[in-house]
Each structure stands twice: as C-alpha cells, then as structure tokens.
Coordinates of C-alpha atoms and ligand atoms in Angstrom, one line a residue:
X5 CA 30.9 21.0 14.1
X6 CA 28.5 20.7 11.7
X7 CA 24.8 18.9 13.2
X8 CA 24.4 15.2 14.4
X9 CA 22.1 13.7 14.1
X10 CA 20.1 10.7 16.3
X11 CA 18.7 9.1 12.3
X12 CA 19.4 9.3 8.9
X13 CA 16.4 8.3 7.1
X14 CA 17.1 7.6 3.1
X15 CA 13.9 7.2 1.2
X16 CA 10.4 9.4 2.2
X17 CA 8.0 6.3 0.5
X18 CA 5.6 5.6 3.6
X19 CA 8.1 3.6 5.2
X20 CA 10.6 6.3 5.8
X21 CA 7.9 8.6 6.3
X22 CA 6.4 6.8 9.2
X23 CA 9.9 5.9 10.7
X24 CA 10.5 9.6 11.2
X25 CA 6.9 10.2 12.2
X26 CA 7.5 8.2 14.7
X27 CA 11.1 9.1 15.9
X28 CA 9.8 12.8 15.8
X29 CA 6.5 11.8 17.8
X30 CA 9.3 11.1 20.9
X31 CA 11.7 13.9 20.8
X32 CA 14.3 11.3 18.3
X33 CA 15.9 14.0 15.5
X34 CA 16.2 12.8 12.5
X35 CA 17.1 13.2 9.0
X36 CA 14.8 12.3 6.2
X37 CA 16.1 12.8 2.8
X38 CA 13.7 11.7 -0.4
X39 CA 15.3 12.7 -3.7
X40 CA 11.1 13.8 -5.0
X41 CA 9.3 16.0 -5.2
X42 CA 7.0 15.4 -2.6
X43 CA 6.8 12.1 0.1
X44 CA 5.0 9.2 -1.0
X45 CA 5.1 8.9 -4.3
X46 CA 6.2 5.5 -5.2
X47 CA 4.5 2.5 -5.5
X48 CA 0.5 3.1 -5.3
X49 CA -1.8 1.9 -2.7
X50 CA -5.7 1.6 -3.1
X51 CA -6.9 -1.2 -0.9
X52 CA -5.9 -1.8 3.3
X53 CA -5.6 -5.6 2.9
X54 CA -7.1 -5.8 6.6
X55 CA -7.1 -9.4 6.5
X56 CA -4.8 -10.2 2.9
X57 CA -8.3 -11.6 1.4
X58 CA -7.0 -11.1 -2.0
X59 CA -4.5 -13.1 -1.5
X60 CA -6.4 -17.0 -1.0
X61 CA -2.9 -18.6 -1.5
X62 CA -1.0 -17.4 1.8
X63 CA -1.3 -18.0 5.1
X64 CA -4.0 -17.4 8.4
X65 CA -0.9 -16.6 9.8
X66 CA 0.1 -13.8 7.3
X67 CA -3.6 -12.9 7.0
X68 CA -3.6 -12.5 10.5
X69 CA -0.4 -10.0 10.7
X70 CA -1.8 -8.2 6.9
X71 CA -5.4 -7.6 9.5
X72 CA -3.8 -6.7 12.3
X73 CA -0.9 -4.3 10.5
X74 CA -4.1 -2.8 8.9
X75 CA -5.8 -1.8 11.6
X76 CA -2.6 0.3 13.4
X77 CA -2.1 1.7 10.2
X78 CA -6.1 3.4 9.6
X79 CA -5.9 4.6 13.0
X80 CA -2.2 6.9 12.5
X81 CA -4.3 7.6 9.1
X82 CA -8.0 8.2 9.3
X83 CA -8.3 10.2 6.5
X84 CA -7.2 8.6 4.1
X85 CA -9.6 5.3 4.6
X86 CA -12.7 4.5 2.2
X87 CA -14.9 2.5 4.8
X88 CA -16.5 0.8 1.5
X89 CA -16.5 -2.9 2.0
X90 CA -14.7 -5.8 -0.7
X91 CA -16.9 -8.5 -3.1
X92 CA -14.9 -11.2 -3.4
X93 CA -15.8 -13.5 -5.6
X94 CA -14.3 -16.9 -7.7
X95 CA -15.3 -17.7 -11.2
X96 CA -16.2 -20.8 -11.9
X97 CA -13.8 -21.0 -14.7
X98 CA -10.8 -21.3 -11.5
X99 CA -10.0 -23.5 -9.3
X100 CA -10.6 -21.8 -6.3
X101 CA -12.1 -23.6 -3.2
X102 CA -14.3 -21.1 -2.1
X103 CA -15.5 -22.6 0.8
X104 CA -11.8 -22.3 2.1
X105 CA -12.6 -18.6 1.3
X106 CA -15.3 -18.8 3.7
X107 CA -13.4 -20.9 6.9
X108 CA -10.5 -18.4 6.2
X109 CA -12.8 -16.2 7.2
X110 CA -14.1 -16.8 10.1
X111 CA -10.8 -17.4 11.3
X112 CA -10.0 -13.6 11.2
X113 CA -13.5 -12.8 12.5
X114 CA -12.9 -14.8 15.5
X115 CA -9.1 -12.6 14.5
X116 CA -10.3 -9.1 14.9
X117 CA -13.1 -9.7 17.3
X118 CA -9.6 -10.6 20.0
X119 CA -7.7 -7.1 19.1
X120 CA -10.5 -5.5 19.9
X121 CA -10.9 -7.2 22.7
X122 CA -7.4 -5.8 23.3
X123 CA -8.0 -2.9 22.2
X124 CA -11.4 -1.1 21.7
X125 CA -9.9 1.4 19.3
X126 CA -8.5 -1.5 17.2
X127 CA -12.4 -1.4 15.9
X128 CA -12.0 0.6 12.9
X129 CA -13.7 -2.3 10.0
X130 CA -17.3 -1.8 12.0
X131 CA -18.1 -4.9 14.4
X132 CA -16.4 -7.3 14.6
X133 CA -19.8 -9.6 14.1
X134 CA -20.5 -7.9 10.9
X135 CA -16.8 -8.3 9.7
X136 CA -17.9 -10.2 6.6
X137 CA -20.9 -11.9 4.8
X138 CA -22.0 -15.1 2.5
X139 CA -24.4 -14.5 -0.3
X140 CA -25.7 -17.7 -2.3
X141 CA -26.5 -17.8 -5.4
X142 CA -30.6 -17.3 -4.0
X143 CA -29.8 -14.2 -1.6
X144 CA -28.2 -12.4 -5.3
X145 CA -30.8 -13.3 -7.6
X146 CA -33.4 -11.2 -4.4
X147 CA -30.8 -8.9 -3.5
X148 CA -30.9 -7.8 -7.2
X149 CA -34.7 -7.0 -7.8
X150 CA -34.2 -4.5 -4.4
X151 CA -33.8 -0.6 -5.3
X152 CA -30.4 0.8 -4.9
X153 CA -30.0 3.0 -2.5
X154 CA -27.8 6.1 -2.7
X155 CA -25.4 6.1 0.1
X156 CA -25.7 2.1 1.5
X157 CA -24.8 1.9 4.5
X158 CA -25.3 -2.4 5.5
X159 CA -23.8 -5.4 3.6
X160 CA -27.1 -5.7 2.2
X161 CA -27.1 -2.6 0.7
X162 CA -23.7 -3.3 -0.4
X163 CA -24.7 -5.9 -2.3
X164 CA -27.4 -4.9 -4.1
X165 CA -26.3 -1.7 -5.1
X166 CA -23.3 -4.5 -7.3
X167 CA -24.9 -7.4 -8.1
X168 CA -27.4 -5.3 -10.7
X169 CA -23.7 -4.8 -12.0
X170 CA -22.5 -8.8 -12.5
X171 CA -23.3 -11.4 -14.4
X172 CA -23.0 -13.6 -11.5
X173 CA -24.0 -16.7 -13.4
X174 CA -20.0 -16.4 -14.6
X175 CA -19.5 -16.5 -10.4
X176 CA -18.9 -19.9 -7.7
X177 CA -21.5 -19.8 -5.3
X178 CA -21.0 -18.7 -2.8
X179 CA -19.3 -14.9 -3.1
X180 CA -18.7 -12.6 0.2
X181 CA -18.7 -9.1 1.0
X182 CA -15.9 -8.0 3.3
X183 CA -14.7 -5.4 5.4
X184 CA -11.4 -4.7 3.6
X185 CA -11.6 -0.8 2.5
X186 CA -10.1 1.5 -0.1
X187 CA -6.7 3.4 1.1
X188 CA -5.8 7.0 -0.1
X189 CA -2.3 6.9 -1.0
X190 CA -2.6 10.8 -1.6
X191 CA -4.1 11.7 1.1
X192 CA -1.4 9.5 3.4
X193 CA 1.2 11.3 1.3
X194 CA -0.7 15.2 2.0
X195 CA -1.3 14.1 6.0
X196 CA 2.3 12.5 6.2
X197 CA 3.5 15.8 4.2
X198 CA 1.7 17.8 5.9
X199 CA 2.7 16.7 10.1
X200 CA 6.4 16.6 8.7
X201 CA 6.9 19.5 7.8
X202 CA 5.7 20.7 11.3
X203 CA 7.8 18.2 13.1
X204 CA 10.7 20.2 14.8
X205 CA 12.9 17.1 15.4
X206 CA 12.6 15.8 11.6
X207 CA 14.5 17.6 8.8
X208 CA 12.7 17.0 5.4
X209 CA 15.0 17.5 2.9
X210 CA 13.3 16.3 -0.5
X211 CA 14.0 17.4 -3.5
X212 CA 17.6 15.5 -2.1
X213 CA 18.7 12.7 -3.8
X214 CA 21.9 10.2 -1.5
X215 CA 24.8 9.8 -3.3
X216 CA 27.3 7.6 -0.9
X217 CA 27.4 6.7 2.5
X218 CA 30.6 6.2 4.7
X219 CA 30.8 4.0 7.0
X220 CA 33.0 5.2 9.9
X221 CA 32.0 3.2 12.8
X222 CA 35.4 1.9 13.3
X223 CA 37.0 5.5 14.0
X224 CA 35.9 6.1 17.8
X225 CA 33.5 9.2 17.1
X226 CA 30.4 10.9 17.8
X227 CA 28.6 9.3 14.2
X228 CA 28.8 6.4 12.7
X229 CA 27.7 7.4 9.5
X230 CA 28.7 10.2 6.7
X231 CA 25.3 10.7 3.9
X232 CA 27.0 12.5 1.0
X233 CA 24.1 15.4 -1.4
X234 CA 25.5 16.6 -4.1
X235 CA 25.5 19.4 -1.8
X236 CA 26.8 18.4 1.5
X237 CA 27.8 15.7 4.0
X238 CA 26.0 14.5 6.8
X239 CA 26.6 13.2 9.9
X240 CA 24.1 11.0 11.5
X241 CA 24.4 8.0 14.6
X242 CA 22.1 5.1 12.7
X243 CA 20.9 4.4 9.6
X244 CA 18.1 3.5 8.3
X245 CA 17.7 2.8 4.5
X246 CA 13.6 2.8 3.5
X247 CA 14.9 2.8 -0.2
X248 CA 11.4 0.8 -1.9
X249 CA 12.9 -1.1 -4.8
X250 CA 16.9 0.8 -4.9
X251 CA 17.6 -0.4 -1.4
X252 CA 19.7 -2.6 -3.2
X253 CA 21.3 0.5 -4.7
X254 CA 22.0 2.0 -0.9
X255 CA 23.6 -1.3 0.4
X256 CA 26.1 -1.5 -2.8
X257 CA 27.2 1.8 -0.9
X258 CA 28.0 0.1 2.7
X259 CA 29.2 -3.7 0.8
X260 CA 26.6 -5.7 1.9
X261 CA 23.5 -6.7 -0.2
X262 CA 21.1 -10.0 0.0
X263 CA 18.7 -12.1 -2.1
X264 CA 15.5 -9.6 -3.0
X265 CA 13.0 -9.9 -6.3
X266 CA 11.9 -6.5 -7.3
X267 CA 8.3 -5.9 -9.0
X268 CA 6.8 -3.1 -11.4
X269 CA 3.3 -3.2 -11.5
X270 CA 0.8 -1.1 -12.9
X271 CA -2.9 -0.3 -12.4
X272 CA -5.2 1.3 -14.8
X273 CA -7.6 4.4 -14.6
X274 CA -10.3 4.3 -16.2
X275 CA -13.3 6.6 -15.6
X276 CA -17.6 5.7 -15.7
X277 CA -20.8 6.6 -16.4
X278 CA -22.6 8.4 -13.1
X279 CA -23.7 5.1 -11.8
X280 CA -27.1 5.5 -8.4
X281 CA -25.2 4.9 -5.7
X282 CA -22.0 3.7 -4.7
X283 CA -20.8 0.4 -5.0
X284 CA -18.0 -1.8 -3.0
X285 CA -14.6 -2.6 -4.5
X286 CA -14.5 -6.1 -6.7
X287 CA -12.8 -8.9 -7.2
X288 CA -12.5 -11.5 -9.3
X289 CA -9.6 -14.2 -8.2
X290 CA -7.4 -15.6 -10.9
X291 CA -4.5 -17.3 -11.5
X292 CA -1.8 -14.4 -11.2
X293 CA 0.2 -14.1 -13.6
X294 CA -1.8 -16.4 -16.2
X295 CA -4.1 -14.9 -18.8
X296 CA -6.9 -15.1 -16.1
X297 CA -5.3 -13.5 -13.6
X298 CA -7.7 -11.8 -10.6
X299 CA -9.2 -8.7 -11.8
X300 CA -9.7 -6.4 -9.1
X301 CA -12.0 -3.2 -10.1
X302 CA -11.4 -0.1 -6.6
X303 CA -14.1 2.9 -7.1
X304 CA -12.7 6.2 -6.6
X305 CA -14.6 9.5 -5.8
X306 CA -16.9 11.3 -9.3
X307 CA -16.8 8.3 -11.4
X308 CA -13.6 7.2 -11.5
X309 CA -11.9 3.2 -10.8
X310 CA -9.1 2.3 -10.1
X311 CA -8.5 -1.5 -12.5
X312 CA -5.6 -3.9 -11.5
X313 CA -5.4 -7.5 -14.0
X314 CA -3.0 -9.8 -12.6
X315 CA -2.0 -11.1 -16.4
X316 CA 0.8 -9.8 -18.0
X317 CA -1.1 -7.5 -20.9
X318 CA -2.5 -5.4 -18.3
X319 CA -0.9 -5.7 -14.5
X320 CA 2.0 -7.4 -14.4
X321 CA 5.2 -7.3 -17.3
X322 CA 7.5 -9.2 -19.0
X323 CA 10.6 -8.9 -17.4
X324 CA 8.3 -7.3 -14.4
X325 CA 10.2 -9.6 -12.3
X326 CA 14.0 -9.0 -11.5
X327 CA 16.0 -10.6 -8.8
X328 CA 19.1 -9.5 -6.9
X329 CA 21.3 -11.8 -5.7
X330 CA 23.8 -11.9 -2.3
X331 CA 27.4 -10.7 -3.3
X332 CA 26.3 -9.4 -7.0
X333 CA 25.6 -5.8 -7.9
X334 CA 21.8 -4.8 -8.0
X335 CA 19.8 -6.5 -11.3
X336 CA 18.7 -3.9 -13.5
X337 CA 15.1 -3.8 -15.5
X338 CA 15.0 -3.7 -19.4
X339 CA 14.7 0.0 -20.9
X340 CA 11.3 -0.4 -21.2
X341 CA 10.3 -1.0 -17.8
X342 CA 13.2 2.1 -16.7
X343 CA 11.4 3.8 -19.6
X344 CA 8.3 3.7 -17.4
X345 CA 9.5 4.0 -14.1
X346 CA 10.8 7.0 -14.9
X347 CA 7.7 8.8 -15.5
X348 CA 8.1 8.4 -19.6
X349 CA 4.3 6.7 -20.7
X350 CA 4.3 6.3 -24.3
X351 CA -0.2 7.4 -24.5
X352 CA -0.9 4.4 -27.1
X353 CA 0.7 1.8 -24.4
X354 CA -2.2 3.6 -21.5
X355 CA -4.3 3.8 -23.5
X356 CA -4.3 0.2 -25.0
X357 CA -3.7 -1.2 -21.3
X358 CA -6.2 0.7 -19.9
X359 CA -8.9 -0.4 -22.8
X360 CA -7.3 -3.8 -22.1
X361 CA -8.2 -3.8 -18.5
X362 CA -11.3 -1.9 -19.0
X363 CA -12.4 -5.2 -21.0
X364 CA -11.2 -8.0 -19.0
X365 CA -13.4 -6.2 -16.3
X366 CA -16.5 -6.4 -18.4
X367 CA -16.3 -10.1 -17.9
X368 CA -17.8 -9.9 -14.9
X369 CA -19.1 -6.8 -15.0
X370 CA -20.2 -6.3 -18.9
X371 CA -21.6 -2.7 -19.2
X372 CA -18.1 -1.6 -18.1
X373 CA -17.7 -1.6 -21.3
X374 CA -18.1 1.7 -21.2
X375 CA -15.4 2.8 -19.7
X376 CA -13.2 5.4 -21.3
X377 CA -9.2 5.3 -20.0
X378 CA -9.0 8.1 -17.9
X379 CA -5.8 9.1 -16.6
X380 CA -2.2 7.4 -16.4
X381 CA -1.9 4.7 -14.3
X382 CA -1.2 4.3 -11.1
X383 CA 2.7 2.7 -11.6
X384 CA 6.2 1.5 -9.4
X385 CA 8.5 -1.2 -8.3
X386 CA 8.2 -2.8 -5.1
X387 CA 10.6 -5.3 -3.2
X388 CA 10.6 -8.1 -2.2
X389 CA 12.3 -9.4 0.1
X390 CA 13.9 -13.4 -0.4
X391 CA 13.3 -15.1 -3.1
X392 CA 8.7 -16.1 -2.4
X393 CA 7.2 -13.5 -5.1
X394 CA 4.3 -14.7 -3.4
X395 CA 5.2 -13.4 0.2
X396 CA 2.8 -10.3 1.6
X397 CA 3.7 -9.5 4.6
X398 CA 8.1 -8.2 4.7
X399 CA 9.2 -6.2 7.5
X400 CA 12.4 -4.7 8.5
X401 CA 15.8 -6.5 9.1
X402 CA 19.0 -5.2 10.1
X403 CA 22.5 -6.3 8.0
X404 CA 24.8 -5.3 11.0
X405 CA 25.4 -3.0 13.9
X406 CA 23.4 0.4 13.4
X407 CA 22.4 -0.1 10.4
X408 CA 18.0 -0.9 9.1
X409 CA 16.9 -2.1 5.8
X410 CA 13.5 -1.6 5.6
X411 CA 11.4 -4.4 3.0
X412 CA 7.7 -3.7 3.1
X413 CA 6.1 -5.8 0.8
X414 CA 2.5 -4.1 1.4
X415 CA 2.0 -0.2 3.3
X416 CA 0.6 -1.6 5.9
X417 CA 3.6 -2.6 7.4
X418 CA 5.2 0.6 7.4
X419 CA 4.5 1.0 11.1
X420 CA 5.6 -2.7 12.1
X421 CA 8.9 -1.6 10.7
X422 CA 9.1 1.7 12.4
X423 CA 8.3 0.8 15.9
X424 CA 11.3 -2.8 15.1
X425 CA 13.8 -0.5 13.8
X426 CA 12.9 2.3 17.4
X427 CA 13.5 -0.9 19.7
X428 CA 16.5 -2.0 18.0
X429 CA 18.3 1.5 18.7
X430 CA 16.6 0.9 21.9
X431 CA 19.1 -2.6 21.6
X432 CA 22.3 -0.6 20.7
X433 CA 22.2 2.7 23.5
X434 CA 21.6 4.9 20.3
X435 CA 18.8 6.8 21.9
X436 CA 16.8 5.7 25.6
X437 CA 14.1 3.1 26.1
X438 CA 10.4 5.0 26.6
X439 CA 7.2 3.4 26.8
X440 CA 5.4 4.0 23.4
X441 CA 2.1 4.1 22.2
X442 CA 2.6 3.3 18.5
X443 CA -0.8 3.4 17.4
X444 CA -1.1 7.1 18.7
X445 CA 1.1 9.8 16.8
X446 CA 0.0 13.8 18.2
X447 CA 2.0 15.2 15.1
X448 CA -1.0 13.4 12.2
X449 CA -3.7 14.4 14.9
X450 CA -2.9 17.6 14.8
X451 CA -3.4 17.9 10.4
X452 CA -7.0 18.8 9.7
X453 CA -9.2 17.7 7.2
X454 CA -9.6 20.9 5.2
X455 CA -5.1 20.9 5.0
X456 CA -5.3 17.1 4.1
X457 CA -7.8 17.4 1.5
X458 CA -6.0 21.3 0.4
X459 CA -3.1 18.9 -0.1
X460 CA -3.4 15.9 -1.9
X461 CA -5.9 17.4 -4.2
X462 CA -2.6 19.8 -4.6
X463 CA -0.3 16.7 -4.8
X464 CA -2.7 14.7 -7.0
X465 CA -2.8 17.0 -9.9
X466 CA 1.5 18.0 -9.8
X467 CA 1.5 14.4 -10.6
X468 CA -0.7 14.0 -13.4
X469 CA -3.8 12.2 -11.9
X470 CA -7.5 13.7 -11.6
X471 CA -7.9 16.0 -8.8
X472 CA -10.9 13.7 -7.9
X473 CA -8.4 10.4 -7.0
X474 CA -7.6 12.4 -3.6
X475 CA -11.4 11.8 -2.3
X476 CA -13.0 9.4 -0.6
X477 CA -16.4 7.8 -1.6
X478 CA -17.4 8.5 2.1
X479 CA -16.9 11.6 3.4
X480 CA -15.1 11.2 7.0
X481 CA -16.0 14.5 9.7
Ligands
LIG28 C1 0.0 -1.5 -8.4 C2 1.2 -1.5 -7.3 C3 -0.1 -1.9 -6.2 C4 -0.1 -1.5 -4.9 N1 -1.2 -1.6 -4.2 C5 -1.2 -2.0 -2.8 C6 -2.4 -1.7 -2.4 O1 -3.4 -1.3 -2.6 N2 -2.0 -1.9 -0.9 C7 -1.0 -1.7 -0.1 O2 -0.8 -1.8 1.1 N3 0.1 -2.2 -1.4 C8 0.2 -2.3 -2.5 N4 1.6 -2.1 -2.5 C9 2.3 -2.1 -2.2 C10 2.7 -0.6 -1.8 O3 3.2 0.2 -3.2 C11 4.6 -0.4 -1.3 O4 4.7 -1.6 -0.4 C12 5.0 0.6 -0.5 O5 4.5 1.9 -1.8 C13 6.4 0.2 -0.6 O6 6.5 1.6 0.3 P1 8.6 2.2 0.9 O7 8.1 3.1 1.5 O8 9.4 1.0 1.2 O9 8.6 2.9 -0.5 P2 8.9 3.7 -1.6 O10 7.0 3.7 -1.6 O11 8.8 3.6 -2.7 O12 9.6 5.2 -0.6 C14 11.3 4.6 -1.2 C15 11.5 5.9 -2.1 O13 13.2 6.4 -1.8 C16 13.3 7.1 -2.4 N5 14.7 7.2 -3.1 C17 15.2 6.3 -3.6 N6 17.1 6.1 -3.1 C18 16.6 7.1 -2.7 C19 18.5 8.3 -2.7 N7 19.5 7.4 -3.5 N8 18.2 9.5 -1.6 C20 16.5 10.0 -1.8 N9 16.0 9.2 -1.9 C21 15.7 7.9 -2.0 C22 12.8 6.9 -3.6 O14 12.2 8.5 -3.8 C23 11.5 6.5 -2.4 O15 10.5 8.3 -2.8 C24 1.2 -1.8 -3.9 C25 2.4 -1.9 -5.3 C26 2.0 -1.8 -6.3 C27 3.7 -1.5 -7.5

C-alpha cells in the first residue's frame, strides 16, 4: 500500500514552506508540492512590516499584529533580516496628518516593550525605547552638516547620512526614523529550501504541479484526500492550500470558492552610483493608486536599490486588481498581466517602468535621477481575502473538515498561519496534542550562514537577478 502522509501542502511560497517547517519540527510527516524549481519564488518581499508604518490608513490593531508577526519571523529567519531603519515622511502636497503617525508610533513603541517584557528574545528590533525617533526641520538642518558615517549606528547617524540626499523642504515636519528593517527574500528562500531538504519528516517535491484533488472523506478510509500530479497520486489526511494567488484554482477541485481579491504588483531594480555611507529605506507617503502614490526606496548591497511607486504606471497596473466571487469560477487577469506573471516582461516595458520609478523617486531624492535600470522587476500576484483591498493582515480559514486555506497578505503572517493549522489538526485529532514553541525551529537553526549565502546567491542568479540582491547591507554573524 502506498504511504499515507499526515499533511499534503500545495504551494512552496513562504506560507507553505513555513507550515512544512513547523510540522517537520514537531515530527509530523508532510509532503510539500511546489510547481516551480525552488521555494519562496512567488511575489516578492523586501520590508519587514514590524509596525505597519508603511500603511497610515490601517488600524492600530493591524499594526500591532504586523509587529508581533514580524518579530516572530525575524526570530525564525535572522539571517534574512537587514538591520537598517526606515525613514518615514509625508510630502507637503499630501493630506495625511503627521501627528497621527507620531501618535501611532508611541502606541507601537509601548506595544513592542510589552512583547519584550513577555519574552526577552523578542527584542529583535533593538531597544524598545529606541523604536523610533522624531526629527524637526531644525534637527534636519543641523544633521545635514554632520559628517557621513560609513556604517551608521545611531538614529542620528542614519539620518545625517540620508538627509543629504533628501529634498526635505518638500516634506511636512516632523519626519521619522523607525526600526522597520529590510527582509531578504532570496535568503529566506535559501534557508527554507536547505532546511526542508534536510528534514526527514518533509517530502519536498519541487517542479511538481498538483493537477487535481479528490475528496474521499466519506469513504471510511485511513486518509481524506488524494492529490494528483502528472505522475502519481498521493494520499493525505489533511490538506493545506497555500498556493498563493492560485488558491481559487485549488478550491475549484474541491468545488469550494470564496470572495477574494488578487492583486498584481511590481517593484523595480535600479543601480545608483556609490555613496559614502549606508542610508535607510525611504518612504514618501502618498495616496495609493493616485498619480501621487507612496514612493519607497529600498537600499540593497553593492549600490542596488529597489523602488516601489504606488501609481498605475509604476507598481500598480490597470486591471491589476481582480475579484473572485463565491460560486463563480476564479477570476483571471487580462493577457498583458498573465504574460508578466509568466515572467515574460518585454524589455521596453521594464526600461520604461524602471525609469519612471527612478524619476518618481528623484522628486524627493534629486540626485537619484542618475540611477539606471539594474535588473528585471521583482513582481507577482498576491491574494487578499474578502473584498477590502486595504487589508494588510490575512491569515487562514478552514472551509471544511481536514482542509485549511492560507490567505496571507504579508509574508510575516506565515508562522501565525502555520501554528493555526497545527492547532486545528490537533482539534480534529489528525495529530496528537503537544506543547509548541513556535518561535524556535532547530531545523532552520541547523543551516549555516555560509550555506545560506551560497544558495541565496545561486537562487538570485537562477531567477535572473544580480547576485548582490541576495546579500545584506549589514552583515550578521
Ligand atoms: C510587489 C510586491 C511587494 C511585496 N512586498 C512585501 C513586503 O515588503 N513585505 C511583506 O511581508 N510582503 C510583501 N508582499 C506580499 C508577499 O509577497 C506575499 O504575501 C507572500 O509572498 C505570499 O506568500 P504565499 O506563500 O501565500 O504565496 P506564494 O508566494 O504565491 O506561494 C504560492 C506557491 O504555490 C505554488 N503553486 C500554486 N499552484 C500550485 C499547484 N497547483 N501545484 C504546485 N504548486 C503550486 C506557486 O508556484 C507558489 O510558489 C509583496 C507582494 C508584492 C506583489
């Protein structure tokens, strides 16, 4: 008789990979199907949303959730975290109230302190008293005269380095520095892939697309689902759908559906001239989807920068947001977006959109106009459960027995989802009850920095990006 697995996971993005890792950590055998060549190769991520400060329009509750989840992920994947702060500002042309940002930051700093009081190992964003710092116009004038430091250590040093490049007369005062860090997706991918390849409890099936699922729950067998691929049928007791923006396709096999939005977005890779000291990530807020949406400049190693501009000719796209409704076949993107999703961007559009992104950023960072195209865009589609496009925390739902559908909106929710699935499996008696320490994973810890460095660089090149994108700005030991 062929093997019966406790869990079958469809999709090896961050959600499916972290679920497989947590299951393996507790000795629960699972099989992970990923149609692509390697893990964590879907929509990108670059920012650890440890406080949701890129989203002034979301509730403090969502901000706190993002902070808690981000801290958990930083504890699991420390080698992927780039410990440089984020500069947050509001241009004078925007309606947004800077005082509201400051009020939120105070609440978040208190919440971070609570998390550290709960567990000292949560202190991954530095001392809670230094979670953020507020800068007035006067402060900036004075810091602009301070010498540049190659490797800034204090908020003032980071700000002194950055402010020399920023046209701060265009910004409302005050501006802020906050301990929201960079998050390197190539390094997460490498660490997850290395750990799952080693894990004896996980059967890792890359290059393997799931083509059908049969529900055999009513047949009194020792398993509940048959998962088909081109070459074989696998028996599993519990099914996890973590197929990202394709969750609706998997639901269709089960004749289930739900309301959800799917959004396609892209960020652009540029190369700038060398500058003498490290600078923070820079955020210039704006109304999403308008011609003056947020600009985000993310520094990478070796003078590469990633740019988001929340306008339709940069990060967002006409017809880039589609909606699937319950009881209706999954919605599909138009052919132009489908072509991009298939990684067939045409070079002219890469150049035009990257150059638009560079021009857009140089409104606030004038000398950045000399930057050039540095590689193909980092792009992809993600699902948002329900019908609120501003939702930033999604989790998991259990539409029927022995089935979980992961619906994360930010990569940081992956561990929360994994633990909710494990709890549900215990409630359904698929696996025995056990005490867990979700924030530790011996499998991930067993992977060395050198192994991560090597595979992360290989994955970046395999995927067509400069190898430097797999390196951190601030090396960790
Ligand atoms: C431009 C952009 C920037 C972003 N920036 C950030 C950020 O800075 N920080 C952040 O936290 N989040 C960010 N996000 C969101 C983040 O990328 C997603 O929330 C996250 O990657 C989703 O992970 P996932 O595992 O749910 O889905 P995915 O990564 O999409 O994984 C699903 C996997 O399932 C596989 N699959 C699908 N169907 C099948 C099948 N039938 N058989 C086998 N395999 C299958 C796919 O190949 C894919 O690998 C960003 C998103 C975009 C688009």
